mmCIF file with all atom_site columns, C-alpha atoms in Angstrom:
data_model
loop_
_atom_site.group_PDB
_atom_site.id
_atom_site.type_symbol
_atom_site.label_atom_id
_atom_site.label_alt_id
_atom_site.label_comp_id
_atom_site.label_asym_id
_atom_site.label_entity_id
_atom_site.label_seq_id
_atom_site.pdbx_PDB_ins_code
_atom_site.Cartn_x
_atom_site.Cartn_y
_atom_site.Cartn_z
_atom_site.occupancy
_atom_site.B_iso_or_equiv
_atom_site.pdbx_formal_charge
_atom_site.auth_seq_id
_atom_site.auth_comp_id
_atom_site.auth_asym_id
_atom_site.auth_atom_id
_atom_site.pdbx_PDB_model_num
ATOM 1   C CA . UNK G 1 1   ? -14.259 -48.656 39.284  1.00 0.00 ? 27  UNK G CA 1
ATOM 2   C CA . UNK G 1 2   ? -11.861 -48.656 42.258  1.00 0.00 ? 28  UNK G CA 1
ATOM 3   C CA . UNK G 1 3   ? -8.431  -47.188 42.935  1.00 0.00 ? 29  UNK G CA 1
ATOM 4   C CA . UNK G 1 4   ? -5.476  -49.336 44.043  1.00 0.00 ? 30  UNK G CA 1
ATOM 5   C CA . UNK G 1 5   ? -6.361  -48.649 47.685  1.00 0.00 ? 31  UNK G CA 1
ATOM 6   C CA . UNK G 1 6   ? -9.904  -49.864 47.120  1.00 0.00 ? 32  UNK G CA 1
ATOM 7   C CA . UNK G 1 7   ? -11.655 -46.449 47.290  1.00 0.00 ? 33  UNK G CA 1
ATOM 8   C CA . UNK G 1 8   ? -14.367 -45.468 44.796  1.00 0.00 ? 34  UNK G CA 1
ATOM 9   C CA . UNK G 1 9   ? -13.709 -42.178 42.858  1.00 0.00 ? 35  UNK G CA 1
ATOM 10  C CA . UNK G 1 10  ? -16.018 -39.261 43.462  1.00 0.00 ? 36  UNK G CA 1
ATOM 11  C CA . UNK G 1 11  ? -18.194 -38.157 40.540  1.00 0.00 ? 37  UNK G CA 1
ATOM 12  C CA . UNK G 1 12  ? -17.505 -34.520 41.316  1.00 0.00 ? 38  UNK G CA 1
ATOM 13  C CA . UNK G 1 13  ? -13.766 -35.060 41.054  1.00 0.00 ? 39  UNK G CA 1
ATOM 14  C CA . UNK G 1 14  ? -14.218 -36.781 37.711  1.00 0.00 ? 40  UNK G CA 1
ATOM 15  C CA . UNK G 1 15  ? -16.375 -33.919 36.449  1.00 0.00 ? 41  UNK G CA 1
ATOM 16  C CA . UNK G 1 16  ? -13.846 -31.347 37.663  1.00 0.00 ? 42  UNK G CA 1
ATOM 17  C CA . UNK G 1 17  ? -10.980 -33.254 36.033  1.00 0.00 ? 43  UNK G CA 1
ATOM 18  C CA . UNK G 1 18  ? -12.896 -33.565 32.758  1.00 0.00 ? 44  UNK G CA 1
ATOM 19  C CA . UNK G 1 19  ? -13.848 -29.845 32.763  1.00 0.00 ? 45  UNK G CA 1
ATOM 20  C CA . UNK G 1 20  ? -10.264 -28.748 33.449  1.00 0.00 ? 46  UNK G CA 1
ATOM 21  C CA . UNK G 1 21  ? -9.010  -30.881 30.564  1.00 0.00 ? 47  UNK G CA 1
ATOM 22  C CA . UNK G 1 22  ? -11.576 -29.361 28.197  1.00 0.00 ? 48  UNK G CA 1
ATOM 23  C CA . UNK G 1 23  ? -10.703 -25.802 29.292  1.00 0.00 ? 49  UNK G CA 1
ATOM 24  C CA . UNK G 1 24  ? -6.999  -26.476 28.869  1.00 0.00 ? 50  UNK G CA 1
ATOM 25  C CA . UNK G 1 25  ? -7.539  -27.805 25.351  1.00 0.00 ? 51  UNK G CA 1
ATOM 26  C CA . UNK G 1 26  ? -9.673  -24.766 24.492  1.00 0.00 ? 52  UNK G CA 1
ATOM 27  C CA . UNK G 1 27  ? -7.022  -22.441 25.898  1.00 0.00 ? 53  UNK G CA 1
ATOM 28  C CA . UNK G 1 28  ? -4.312  -24.084 23.810  1.00 0.00 ? 54  UNK G CA 1
ATOM 29  C CA . UNK G 1 29  ? -6.510  -23.986 20.729  1.00 0.00 ? 55  UNK G CA 1
ATOM 30  C CA . UNK G 1 30  ? -7.257  -20.286 21.297  1.00 0.00 ? 56  UNK G CA 1
ATOM 31  C CA . UNK G 1 31  ? -3.537  -19.565 21.674  1.00 0.00 ? 57  UNK G CA 1
ATOM 32  C CA . UNK G 1 32  ? -2.793  -21.370 18.418  1.00 0.00 ? 58  UNK G CA 1
ATOM 33  C CA . UNK G 1 33  ? -5.571  -19.497 16.634  1.00 0.00 ? 59  UNK G CA 1
ATOM 34  C CA . UNK G 1 34  ? -4.269  -16.181 17.993  1.00 0.00 ? 60  UNK G CA 1
ATOM 35  C CA . UNK G 1 35  ? -0.746  -16.954 16.802  1.00 0.00 ? 61  UNK G CA 1
ATOM 36  C CA . UNK G 1 36  ? -2.071  -17.872 13.359  1.00 0.00 ? 62  UNK G CA 1
ATOM 37  C CA . UNK G 1 37  ? -4.115  -14.654 13.213  1.00 0.00 ? 63  UNK G CA 1
ATOM 38  C CA . UNK G 1 38  ? -1.103  -12.529 14.191  1.00 0.00 ? 64  UNK G CA 1
ATOM 39  C CA . UNK G 1 39  ? 1.020   -14.240 11.534  1.00 0.00 ? 65  UNK G CA 1
ATOM 40  C CA . UNK G 1 40  ? -1.620  -13.578 8.882   1.00 0.00 ? 66  UNK G CA 1
ATOM 41  C CA . UNK G 1 41  ? -1.948  -9.937  9.978   1.00 0.00 ? 67  UNK G CA 1
ATOM 42  C CA . UNK G 1 42  ? 1.828   -9.477  9.831   1.00 0.00 ? 68  UNK G CA 1
ATOM 43  C CA . UNK G 1 43  ? 1.930   -10.951 6.321   1.00 0.00 ? 69  UNK G CA 1
ATOM 44  C CA . UNK G 1 44  ? -0.889  -8.674  5.229   1.00 0.00 ? 70  UNK G CA 1
ATOM 45  C CA . UNK G 1 45  ? 0.849   -5.588  6.592   1.00 0.00 ? 71  UNK G CA 1
ATOM 46  C CA . UNK G 1 46  ? 4.178   -6.527  5.054   1.00 0.00 ? 72  UNK G CA 1
ATOM 47  C CA . UNK G 1 47  ? 2.543   -7.114  1.661   1.00 0.00 ? 73  UNK G CA 1
ATOM 48  C CA . UNK G 1 48  ? 0.681   -3.820  1.907   1.00 0.00 ? 74  UNK G CA 1
ATOM 49  C CA . UNK G 1 49  ? 3.843   -1.933  2.849   1.00 0.00 ? 75  UNK G CA 1
ATOM 50  C CA . UNK G 1 50  ? 5.782   -3.542  0.006   1.00 0.00 ? 76  UNK G CA 1
ATOM 51  C CA . UNK G 1 51  ? 3.381   -2.274  -2.659  1.00 0.00 ? 77  UNK G CA 1
ATOM 52  C CA . UNK G 1 52  ? 4.958   0.435   -4.776  1.00 0.00 ? 78  UNK G CA 1
ATOM 53  C CA . UNK G 1 53  ? 1.745   1.637   -6.408  1.00 0.00 ? 79  UNK G CA 1
ATOM 54  C CA . UNK G 1 54  ? -1.978  1.640   -5.737  1.00 0.00 ? 80  UNK G CA 1
ATOM 55  C CA . UNK G 1 55  ? -4.679  1.500   -8.369  1.00 0.00 ? 81  UNK G CA 1
ATOM 56  C CA . UNK G 1 56  ? -7.408  4.146   -8.116  1.00 0.00 ? 82  UNK G CA 1
ATOM 57  C CA . UNK G 1 57  ? -10.738 3.268   -6.539  1.00 0.00 ? 83  UNK G CA 1
ATOM 58  C CA . UNK G 1 58  ? -12.756 4.743   -9.396  1.00 0.00 ? 84  UNK G CA 1
ATOM 59  C CA . UNK G 1 59  ? -11.119 3.561   -12.621 1.00 0.00 ? 85  UNK G CA 1
ATOM 60  C CA . UNK G 1 60  ? -13.334 5.592   -14.998 1.00 0.00 ? 86  UNK G CA 1
ATOM 61  C CA . UNK G 1 61  ? -13.390 9.014   -13.370 1.00 0.00 ? 87  UNK G CA 1
ATOM 62  C CA . UNK G 1 62  ? -13.001 11.507  -16.229 1.00 0.00 ? 88  UNK G CA 1
ATOM 63  C CA . UNK G 1 63  ? -11.292 14.286  -14.289 1.00 0.00 ? 89  UNK G CA 1
ATOM 64  C CA . UNK G 1 64  ? -8.688  11.933  -12.869 1.00 0.00 ? 90  UNK G CA 1
ATOM 65  C CA . UNK G 1 65  ? -8.069  10.274  -16.236 1.00 0.00 ? 91  UNK G CA 1
ATOM 66  C CA . UNK G 1 66  ? -7.482  13.650  -17.897 1.00 0.00 ? 92  UNK G CA 1
ATOM 67  C CA . UNK G 1 67  ? -5.142  14.742  -15.117 1.00 0.00 ? 93  UNK G CA 1
ATOM 68  C CA . UNK G 1 68  ? -3.115  11.520  -15.338 1.00 0.00 ? 94  UNK G CA 1
ATOM 69  C CA . UNK G 1 69  ? -2.820  11.748  -19.126 1.00 0.00 ? 95  UNK G CA 1
ATOM 70  C CA . UNK G 1 70  ? -1.614  15.327  -18.778 1.00 0.00 ? 96  UNK G CA 1
ATOM 71  C CA . UNK G 1 71  ? 1.104   14.270  -16.314 1.00 0.00 ? 97  UNK G CA 1
ATOM 72  C CA . UNK G 1 72  ? 2.133   11.325  -18.519 1.00 0.00 ? 98  UNK G CA 1
ATOM 73  C CA . UNK G 1 73  ? 2.552   13.614  -21.538 1.00 0.00 ? 99  UNK G CA 1
ATOM 74  C CA . UNK G 1 74  ? 4.207   16.438  -19.606 1.00 0.00 ? 100 UNK G CA 1
ATOM 75  C CA . UNK G 1 75  ? 6.946   14.280  -18.083 1.00 0.00 ? 101 UNK G CA 1
ATOM 76  C CA . UNK G 1 76  ? 7.273   11.597  -20.784 1.00 0.00 ? 102 UNK G CA 1
ATOM 77  C CA . UNK G 1 77  ? 6.210   8.666   -18.610 1.00 0.00 ? 103 UNK G CA 1
ATOM 78  C CA . UNK G 1 78  ? 5.879   5.092   -19.800 1.00 0.00 ? 104 UNK G CA 1
ATOM 79  C CA . UNK G 1 79  ? 2.468   4.358   -18.287 1.00 0.00 ? 105 UNK G CA 1
ATOM 80  C CA . UNK G 1 80  ? 0.100   5.511   -15.567 1.00 0.00 ? 106 UNK G CA 1
ATOM 81  C CA . UNK G 1 81  ? 1.610   3.144   -13.034 1.00 0.00 ? 107 UNK G CA 1
ATOM 82  C CA . UNK G 1 82  ? 4.497   5.576   -12.676 1.00 0.00 ? 108 UNK G CA 1
ATOM 83  C CA . UNK G 1 83  ? 1.958   8.258   -11.736 1.00 0.00 ? 109 UNK G CA 1
ATOM 84  C CA . UNK G 1 84  ? 0.306   5.948   -9.206  1.00 0.00 ? 110 UNK G CA 1
ATOM 85  C CA . UNK G 1 85  ? 3.705   5.130   -7.695  1.00 0.00 ? 111 UNK G CA 1
ATOM 86  C CA . UNK G 1 86  ? 4.431   8.799   -7.069  1.00 0.00 ? 112 UNK G CA 1
ATOM 87  C CA . UNK G 1 87  ? 0.925   9.360   -5.725  1.00 0.00 ? 113 UNK G CA 1
ATOM 88  C CA . UNK G 1 88  ? 1.383   6.544   -3.205  1.00 0.00 ? 114 UNK G CA 1
ATOM 89  C CA . UNK G 1 89  ? 4.742   7.973   -2.117  1.00 0.00 ? 115 UNK G CA 1
ATOM 90  C CA . UNK G 1 90  ? 3.202   11.413  -1.695  1.00 0.00 ? 116 UNK G CA 1
ATOM 91  C CA . UNK G 1 91  ? 0.230   9.963   0.218   1.00 0.00 ? 117 UNK G CA 1
ATOM 92  C CA . UNK G 1 92  ? 2.556   8.275   2.714   1.00 0.00 ? 118 UNK G CA 1
ATOM 93  C CA . UNK G 1 93  ? 4.505   11.500  3.213   1.00 0.00 ? 119 UNK G CA 1
ATOM 94  C CA . UNK G 1 94  ? 1.315   13.472  3.816   1.00 0.00 ? 120 UNK G CA 1
ATOM 95  C CA . UNK G 1 95  ? -0.038  10.832  6.200   1.00 0.00 ? 121 UNK G CA 1
ATOM 96  C CA . UNK G 1 96  ? 3.156   10.991  8.271   1.00 0.00 ? 122 UNK G CA 1
ATOM 97  C CA . UNK G 1 97  ? 3.028   14.781  8.306   1.00 0.00 ? 123 UNK G CA 1
ATOM 98  C CA . UNK G 1 98  ? -0.636  14.835  9.401   1.00 0.00 ? 124 UNK G CA 1
ATOM 99  C CA . UNK G 1 99  ? 0.040   12.314  12.158  1.00 0.00 ? 125 UNK G CA 1
ATOM 100 C CA . UNK G 1 100 ? 2.970   14.337  13.469  1.00 0.00 ? 126 UNK G CA 1
ATOM 101 C CA . UNK G 1 101 ? 0.947   17.569  13.394  1.00 0.00 ? 127 UNK G CA 1
ATOM 102 C CA . UNK G 1 102 ? -1.563  16.039  15.812  1.00 0.00 ? 128 UNK G CA 1
ATOM 103 C CA . UNK G 1 103 ? 1.175   15.630  18.435  1.00 0.00 ? 129 UNK G CA 1
ATOM 104 C CA . UNK G 1 104 ? 2.464   18.297  20.773  1.00 0.00 ? 130 UNK G CA 1
ATOM 105 C CA . UNK G 1 105 ? 5.279   20.480  19.483  1.00 0.00 ? 131 UNK G CA 1
ATOM 106 C CA . UNK G 1 106 ? 7.580   19.277  22.271  1.00 0.00 ? 132 UNK G CA 1
ATOM 107 C CA . UNK G 1 107 ? 6.805   15.620  21.675  1.00 0.00 ? 133 UNK G CA 1
ATOM 108 C CA . UNK G 1 108 ? 10.069  13.716  21.010  1.00 0.00 ? 134 UNK G CA 1
ATOM 109 C CA . UNK G 1 109 ? 8.461   11.711  18.196  1.00 0.00 ? 135 UNK G CA 1
ATOM 110 C CA . UNK G 1 110 ? 7.312   14.858  16.404  1.00 0.00 ? 136 UNK G CA 1
ATOM 111 C CA . UNK G 1 111 ? 10.693  16.514  16.823  1.00 0.00 ? 137 UNK G CA 1
ATOM 112 C CA . UNK G 1 112 ? 12.737  13.538  15.628  1.00 0.00 ? 138 UNK G CA 1
ATOM 113 C CA . UNK G 1 113 ? 10.539  12.192  12.821  1.00 0.00 ? 139 UNK G CA 1
ATOM 114 C CA . UNK G 1 114 ? 9.391   15.644  11.721  1.00 0.00 ? 140 UNK G CA 1
ATOM 115 C CA . UNK G 1 115 ? 12.923  16.911  11.267  1.00 0.00 ? 141 UNK G CA 1
ATOM 116 C CA . UNK G 1 116 ? 13.855  13.733  9.385   1.00 0.00 ? 142 UNK G CA 1
ATOM 117 C CA . UNK G 1 117 ? 10.901  14.138  7.006   1.00 0.00 ? 143 UNK G CA 1
ATOM 118 C CA . UNK G 1 118 ? 11.620  17.811  6.390   1.00 0.00 ? 144 UNK G CA 1
ATOM 119 C CA . UNK G 1 119 ? 15.324  17.141  5.912   1.00 0.00 ? 145 UNK G CA 1
ATOM 120 C CA . UNK G 1 120 ? 14.533  14.480  3.305   1.00 0.00 ? 146 UNK G CA 1
ATOM 121 C CA . UNK G 1 121 ? 12.201  16.824  1.398   1.00 0.00 ? 147 UNK G CA 1
ATOM 122 C CA . UNK G 1 122 ? 14.781  19.611  1.409   1.00 0.00 ? 148 UNK G CA 1
ATOM 123 C CA . UNK G 1 123 ? 17.503  17.226  0.253   1.00 0.00 ? 149 UNK G CA 1
ATOM 124 C CA . UNK G 1 124 ? 15.344  16.122  -2.688  1.00 0.00 ? 150 UNK G CA 1
ATOM 125 C CA . UNK G 1 125 ? 14.514  19.706  -3.611  1.00 0.00 ? 151 UNK G CA 1
ATOM 126 C CA . UNK G 1 126 ? 10.816  19.395  -2.738  1.00 0.00 ? 152 UNK G CA 1
ATOM 127 C CA . UNK G 1 127 ? 11.014  22.143  -0.106  1.00 0.00 ? 153 UNK G CA 1
ATOM 128 C CA . UNK G 1 128 ? 13.020  25.351  0.073   1.00 0.00 ? 154 UNK G CA 1
ATOM 129 C CA . UNK G 1 129 ? 15.240  26.234  2.996   1.00 0.00 ? 155 UNK G CA 1
ATOM 130 C CA . UNK G 1 130 ? 12.842  28.889  4.286   1.00 0.00 ? 156 UNK G CA 1
ATOM 131 C CA . UNK G 1 131 ? 9.919   26.407  4.353   1.00 0.00 ? 157 UNK G CA 1
ATOM 132 C CA . UNK G 1 132 ? 11.213  23.813  6.801   1.00 0.00 ? 158 UNK G CA 1
ATOM 133 C CA . UNK G 1 133 ? 7.842   23.114  8.442   1.00 0.00 ? 159 UNK G CA 1
ATOM 134 C CA . UNK G 1 134 ? 5.418   20.212  8.368   1.00 0.00 ? 160 UNK G CA 1
ATOM 135 C CA . UNK G 1 135 ? 2.635   22.407  7.018   1.00 0.00 ? 161 UNK G CA 1
ATOM 136 C CA . UNK G 1 136 ? 4.537   22.882  3.757   1.00 0.00 ? 162 UNK G CA 1
ATOM 137 C CA . UNK G 1 137 ? 4.916   19.099  3.362   1.00 0.00 ? 163 UNK G CA 1
ATOM 138 C CA . UNK G 1 138 ? 1.142   18.886  2.895   1.00 0.00 ? 164 UNK G CA 1
ATOM 139 C CA . UNK G 1 139 ? 1.416   21.353  -0.011  1.00 0.00 ? 165 UNK G CA 1
ATOM 140 C CA . UNK G 1 140 ? 3.779   19.168  -2.078  1.00 0.00 ? 166 UNK G CA 1
ATOM 141 C CA . UNK G 1 141 ? 2.228   18.087  -5.384  1.00 0.00 ? 167 UNK G CA 1
ATOM 142 C CA . UNK G 1 142 ? 2.830   15.189  -7.750  1.00 0.00 ? 168 UNK G CA 1
ATOM 143 C CA . UNK G 1 143 ? 4.395   17.561  -10.278 1.00 0.00 ? 169 UNK G CA 1
ATOM 144 C CA . UNK G 1 144 ? 7.001   18.613  -7.698  1.00 0.00 ? 170 UNK G CA 1
ATOM 145 C CA . UNK G 1 145 ? 8.222   15.028  -7.329  1.00 0.00 ? 171 UNK G CA 1
ATOM 146 C CA . UNK G 1 146 ? 8.058   14.406  -11.087 1.00 0.00 ? 172 UNK G CA 1
ATOM 147 C CA . UNK G 1 147 ? 10.304  17.397  -11.706 1.00 0.00 ? 173 UNK G CA 1
ATOM 148 C CA . UNK G 1 148 ? 13.032  15.779  -9.559  1.00 0.00 ? 174 UNK G CA 1
ATOM 149 C CA . UNK G 1 149 ? 13.205  12.620  -11.680 1.00 0.00 ? 175 UNK G CA 1
ATOM 150 C CA . UNK G 1 150 ? 16.439  11.927  -13.520 1.00 0.00 ? 176 UNK G CA 1
ATOM 151 C CA . UNK G 1 151 ? 14.595  11.777  -16.834 1.00 0.00 ? 177 UNK G CA 1
ATOM 152 C CA . UNK G 1 152 ? 13.242  15.311  -16.383 1.00 0.00 ? 178 UNK G CA 1
ATOM 153 C CA . UNK G 1 153 ? 16.564  16.779  -15.256 1.00 0.00 ? 179 UNK G CA 1
ATOM 154 C CA . UNK G 1 154 ? 18.493  15.196  -18.148 1.00 0.00 ? 180 UNK G CA 1
ATOM 155 C CA . UNK G 1 155 ? 16.152  16.956  -20.568 1.00 0.00 ? 181 UNK G CA 1
ATOM 156 C CA . UNK G 1 156 ? 16.301  20.266  -18.683 1.00 0.00 ? 182 UNK G CA 1
ATOM 157 C CA . UNK G 1 157 ? 20.112  20.234  -18.793 1.00 0.00 ? 183 UNK G CA 1
ATOM 158 C CA . UNK G 1 158 ? 20.009  19.846  -22.600 1.00 0.00 ? 184 UNK G CA 1
ATOM 159 C CA . UNK G 1 159 ? 21.635  16.421  -22.541 1.00 0.00 ? 185 UNK G CA 1
ATOM 160 C CA . UNK G 1 160 ? 18.719  15.053  -24.582 1.00 0.00 ? 186 UNK G CA 1
ATOM 161 C CA . UNK G 1 161 ? 16.558  16.387  -27.396 1.00 0.00 ? 187 UNK G CA 1
ATOM 162 C CA . UNK G 1 162 ? 13.274  15.429  -25.713 1.00 0.00 ? 188 UNK G CA 1
ATOM 163 C CA . UNK G 1 163 ? 11.907  13.699  -22.644 1.00 0.00 ? 189 UNK G CA 1
ATOM 164 C CA . UNK G 1 164 ? 11.575  10.440  -24.553 1.00 0.00 ? 190 UNK G CA 1
ATOM 165 C CA . UNK G 1 165 ? 15.160  10.758  -25.796 1.00 0.00 ? 191 UNK G CA 1
ATOM 166 C CA . UNK G 1 166 ? 16.250  11.304  -22.197 1.00 0.00 ? 192 UNK G CA 1
ATOM 167 C CA . UNK G 1 167 ? 14.520  8.092   -21.149 1.00 0.00 ? 193 UNK G CA 1
ATOM 168 C CA . UNK G 1 168 ? 16.265  6.163   -23.937 1.00 0.00 ? 194 UNK G CA 1
ATOM 169 C CA . UNK G 1 169 ? 19.665  7.554   -22.953 1.00 0.00 ? 195 UNK G CA 1
ATOM 170 C CA . UNK G 1 170 ? 19.130  6.568   -19.336 1.00 0.00 ? 196 UNK G CA 1
ATOM 171 C CA . UNK G 1 171 ? 17.921  3.061   -20.141 1.00 0.00 ? 197 UNK G CA 1
ATOM 172 C CA . UNK G 1 172 ? 20.821  2.493   -22.536 1.00 0.00 ? 198 UNK G CA 1
ATOM 173 C CA . UNK G 1 173 ? 23.336  3.381   -19.775 1.00 0.00 ? 199 UNK G CA 1
ATOM 174 C CA . UNK G 1 174 ? 24.572  6.669   -21.219 1.00 0.00 ? 200 UNK G CA 1
ATOM 175 C CA . UNK G 1 175 ? 23.940  8.805   -18.105 1.00 0.00 ? 201 UNK G CA 1
ATOM 176 C CA . UNK G 1 176 ? 25.763  8.898   -14.791 1.00 0.00 ? 202 UNK G CA 1
ATOM 177 C CA . UNK G 1 177 ? 25.173  10.815  -11.566 1.00 0.00 ? 203 UNK G CA 1
ATOM 178 C CA . UNK G 1 178 ? 28.561  11.578  -10.100 1.00 0.00 ? 204 UNK G CA 1
ATOM 179 C CA . UNK G 1 179 ? 30.628  8.424   -10.451 1.00 0.00 ? 205 UNK G CA 1
ATOM 180 C CA . UNK G 1 180 ? 27.619  6.100   -10.478 1.00 0.00 ? 206 UNK G CA 1
ATOM 181 C CA . UNK G 1 181 ? 25.972  5.078   -13.743 1.00 0.00 ? 207 UNK G CA 1
ATOM 182 C CA . UNK G 1 182 ? 22.166  5.193   -13.349 1.00 0.00 ? 208 UNK G CA 1
ATOM 183 C CA . UNK G 1 183 ? 19.767  3.438   -15.740 1.00 0.00 ? 209 UNK G CA 1
ATOM 184 C CA . UNK G 1 184 ? 16.517  4.146   -13.854 1.00 0.00 ? 210 UNK G CA 1
ATOM 185 C CA . UNK G 1 185 ? 14.491  7.073   -15.287 1.00 0.00 ? 211 UNK G CA 1
ATOM 186 C CA . UNK G 1 186 ? 12.483  7.467   -12.052 1.00 0.00 ? 212 UNK G CA 1
ATOM 187 C CA . UNK G 1 187 ? 15.627  7.995   -9.946  1.00 0.00 ? 213 UNK G CA 1
ATOM 188 C CA . UNK G 1 188 ? 15.042  10.980  -7.621  1.00 0.00 ? 214 UNK G CA 1
ATOM 189 C CA . UNK G 1 189 ? 18.031  13.310  -7.814  1.00 0.00 ? 215 UNK G CA 1
ATOM 190 C CA . UNK G 1 190 ? 19.175  15.219  -4.752  1.00 0.00 ? 216 UNK G CA 1
ATOM 191 C CA . UNK G 1 191 ? 20.006  18.903  -4.912  1.00 0.00 ? 217 UNK G CA 1
ATOM 192 C CA . UNK G 1 192 ? 23.744  18.352  -4.469  1.00 0.00 ? 218 UNK G CA 1
ATOM 193 C CA . UNK G 1 193 ? 23.732  15.649  -7.182  1.00 0.00 ? 219 UNK G CA 1
ATOM 194 C CA . UNK G 1 194 ? 21.997  17.767  -9.798  1.00 0.00 ? 220 UNK G CA 1
ATOM 195 C CA . UNK G 1 195 ? 25.200  19.452  -11.023 1.00 0.00 ? 221 UNK G CA 1
ATOM 196 C CA . UNK G 1 196 ? 26.941  16.072  -11.435 1.00 0.00 ? 222 UNK G CA 1
ATOM 197 C CA . UNK G 1 197 ? 24.562  14.696  -14.079 1.00 0.00 ? 223 UNK G CA 1
ATOM 198 C CA . UNK G 1 198 ? 26.564  14.006  -17.233 1.00 0.00 ? 224 UNK G CA 1
ATOM 199 C CA . UNK G 1 199 ? 27.319  11.354  -19.831 1.00 0.00 ? 225 UNK G CA 1
ATOM 200 C CA . UNK G 1 200 ? 28.992  8.160   -18.674 1.00 0.00 ? 226 UNK G CA 1
ATOM 201 C CA . UNK G 1 201 ? 32.656  7.615   -19.476 1.00 0.00 ? 227 UNK G CA 1
ATOM 202 C CA . UNK G 1 202 ? 31.829  4.440   -21.416 1.00 0.00 ? 228 UNK G CA 1
ATOM 203 C CA . UNK G 1 203 ? 29.198  6.217   -23.526 1.00 0.00 ? 229 UNK G CA 1
ATOM 204 C CA . UNK G 1 204 ? 29.994  7.411   -27.070 1.00 0.00 ? 230 UNK G CA 1
ATOM 205 C CA . UNK G 1 205 ? 28.508  10.780  -26.068 1.00 0.00 ? 231 UNK G CA 1
ATOM 206 C CA . UNK G 1 206 ? 31.018  11.031  -23.211 1.00 0.00 ? 232 UNK G CA 1
ATOM 207 C CA . UNK G 1 207 ? 34.156  10.217  -25.182 1.00 0.00 ? 233 UNK G CA 1
ATOM 208 C CA . UNK G 1 208 ? 33.898  6.455   -24.950 1.00 0.00 ? 234 UNK G CA 1
ATOM 209 C CA . UNK G 1 209 ? 34.033  3.779   -27.605 1.00 0.00 ? 235 UNK G CA 1
ATOM 210 C CA . UNK G 1 210 ? 31.882  4.487   -30.716 1.00 0.00 ? 236 UNK G CA 1
ATOM 211 C CA . UNK G 1 211 ? 28.634  2.602   -31.075 1.00 0.00 ? 237 UNK G CA 1
ATOM 212 C CA . UNK G 1 212 ? 28.059  -0.541  -33.094 1.00 0.00 ? 238 UNK G CA 1
ATOM 213 C CA . UNK G 1 213 ? 26.476  1.221   -36.091 1.00 0.00 ? 239 UNK G CA 1
ATOM 214 C CA . UNK G 1 214 ? 29.194  3.863   -36.253 1.00 0.00 ? 240 UNK G CA 1
ATOM 215 C CA . UNK G 1 215 ? 31.925  1.237   -36.094 1.00 0.00 ? 241 UNK G CA 1
ATOM 216 C CA . UNK G 1 216 ? 30.197  -0.733  -38.832 1.00 0.00 ? 242 UNK G CA 1
ATOM 217 C CA . UNK G 1 217 ? 29.830  2.321   -41.068 1.00 0.00 ? 243 UNK G CA 1
ATOM 218 C CA . UNK G 1 218 ? 33.413  3.324   -40.444 1.00 0.00 ? 244 UNK G CA 1
ATOM 219 C CA . UNK G 1 219 ? 34.613  -0.152  -41.346 1.00 0.00 ? 245 UNK G CA 1
ATOM 220 C CA . UNK G 1 220 ? 32.503  -0.254  -44.518 1.00 0.00 ? 246 UNK G CA 1
ATOM 221 C CA . UNK G 1 221 ? 33.736  3.172   -45.564 1.00 0.00 ? 247 UNK G CA 1
ATOM 222 C CA . UNK G 1 222 ? 37.324  2.106   -45.130 1.00 0.00 ? 248 UNK G CA 1
ATOM 223 C CA . UNK G 1 223 ? 36.852  -0.988  -47.302 1.00 0.00 ? 249 UNK G CA 1
ATOM 224 C CA . UNK G 1 224 ? 35.240  1.058   -50.042 1.00 0.00 ? 250 UNK G CA 1
ATOM 225 C CA . UNK G 1 225 ? 38.122  3.543   -49.984 1.00 0.00 ? 251 UNK G CA 1
ATOM 226 C CA . UNK G 1 226 ? 40.642  0.723   -50.316 1.00 0.00 ? 252 UNK G CA 1
ATOM 227 C CA . UNK G 1 227 ? 38.741  -0.715  -53.340 1.00 0.00 ? 253 UNK G CA 1
ATOM 228 C CA . UNK G 1 228 ? 38.785  2.639   -55.107 1.00 0.00 ? 254 UNK G CA 1
ATOM 229 C CA . UNK G 1 229 ? 42.560  2.912   -54.653 1.00 0.00 ? 255 UNK G CA 1
#
């Protein structure tokens, strides 16, 4: 093999050229693999963050099962997934509080995020005004969050006969919070919104149009009265 000028190529140059090509291909392949790994890690984190509940590690632990059944019966829940959802929310709040407590008191992150977390807990009625510290966030229980659900507050304000009746009223769009109609029983009510829980304007309980059964009975009663006359 000769070049155009008639010189013979050096074997060392060929080996160097071949080695550089192989290294470049490996480098590109490694970069592509790294990008793919980062994309998969991002997808995994996003899916993990989007989960609203987390199943327990030990599904047949008697003490936990009894505790969950007690909470389900006490607050009139639909299933245990609602308990797991609140437990996951509480676990995230506690994890943030523990992470912030490890930082220095003058750390900007602890000051900013700590005040935001405490302000949110106070707004939801989970903490009192005289307990605006991160240490008290760790003492919040599942029952404290359950007591701030719309379903529980509707029953406590005597708008429903029972917790299950309160859930039915909410799902059938009879309850509003302020001017907004809410049909989610697990809606967390703020302290300033608690006094604005009442029947919706379109509900028969709030002075709206009578229900289908009542209209039907009223119509049938009127026809019977006309027949008797």
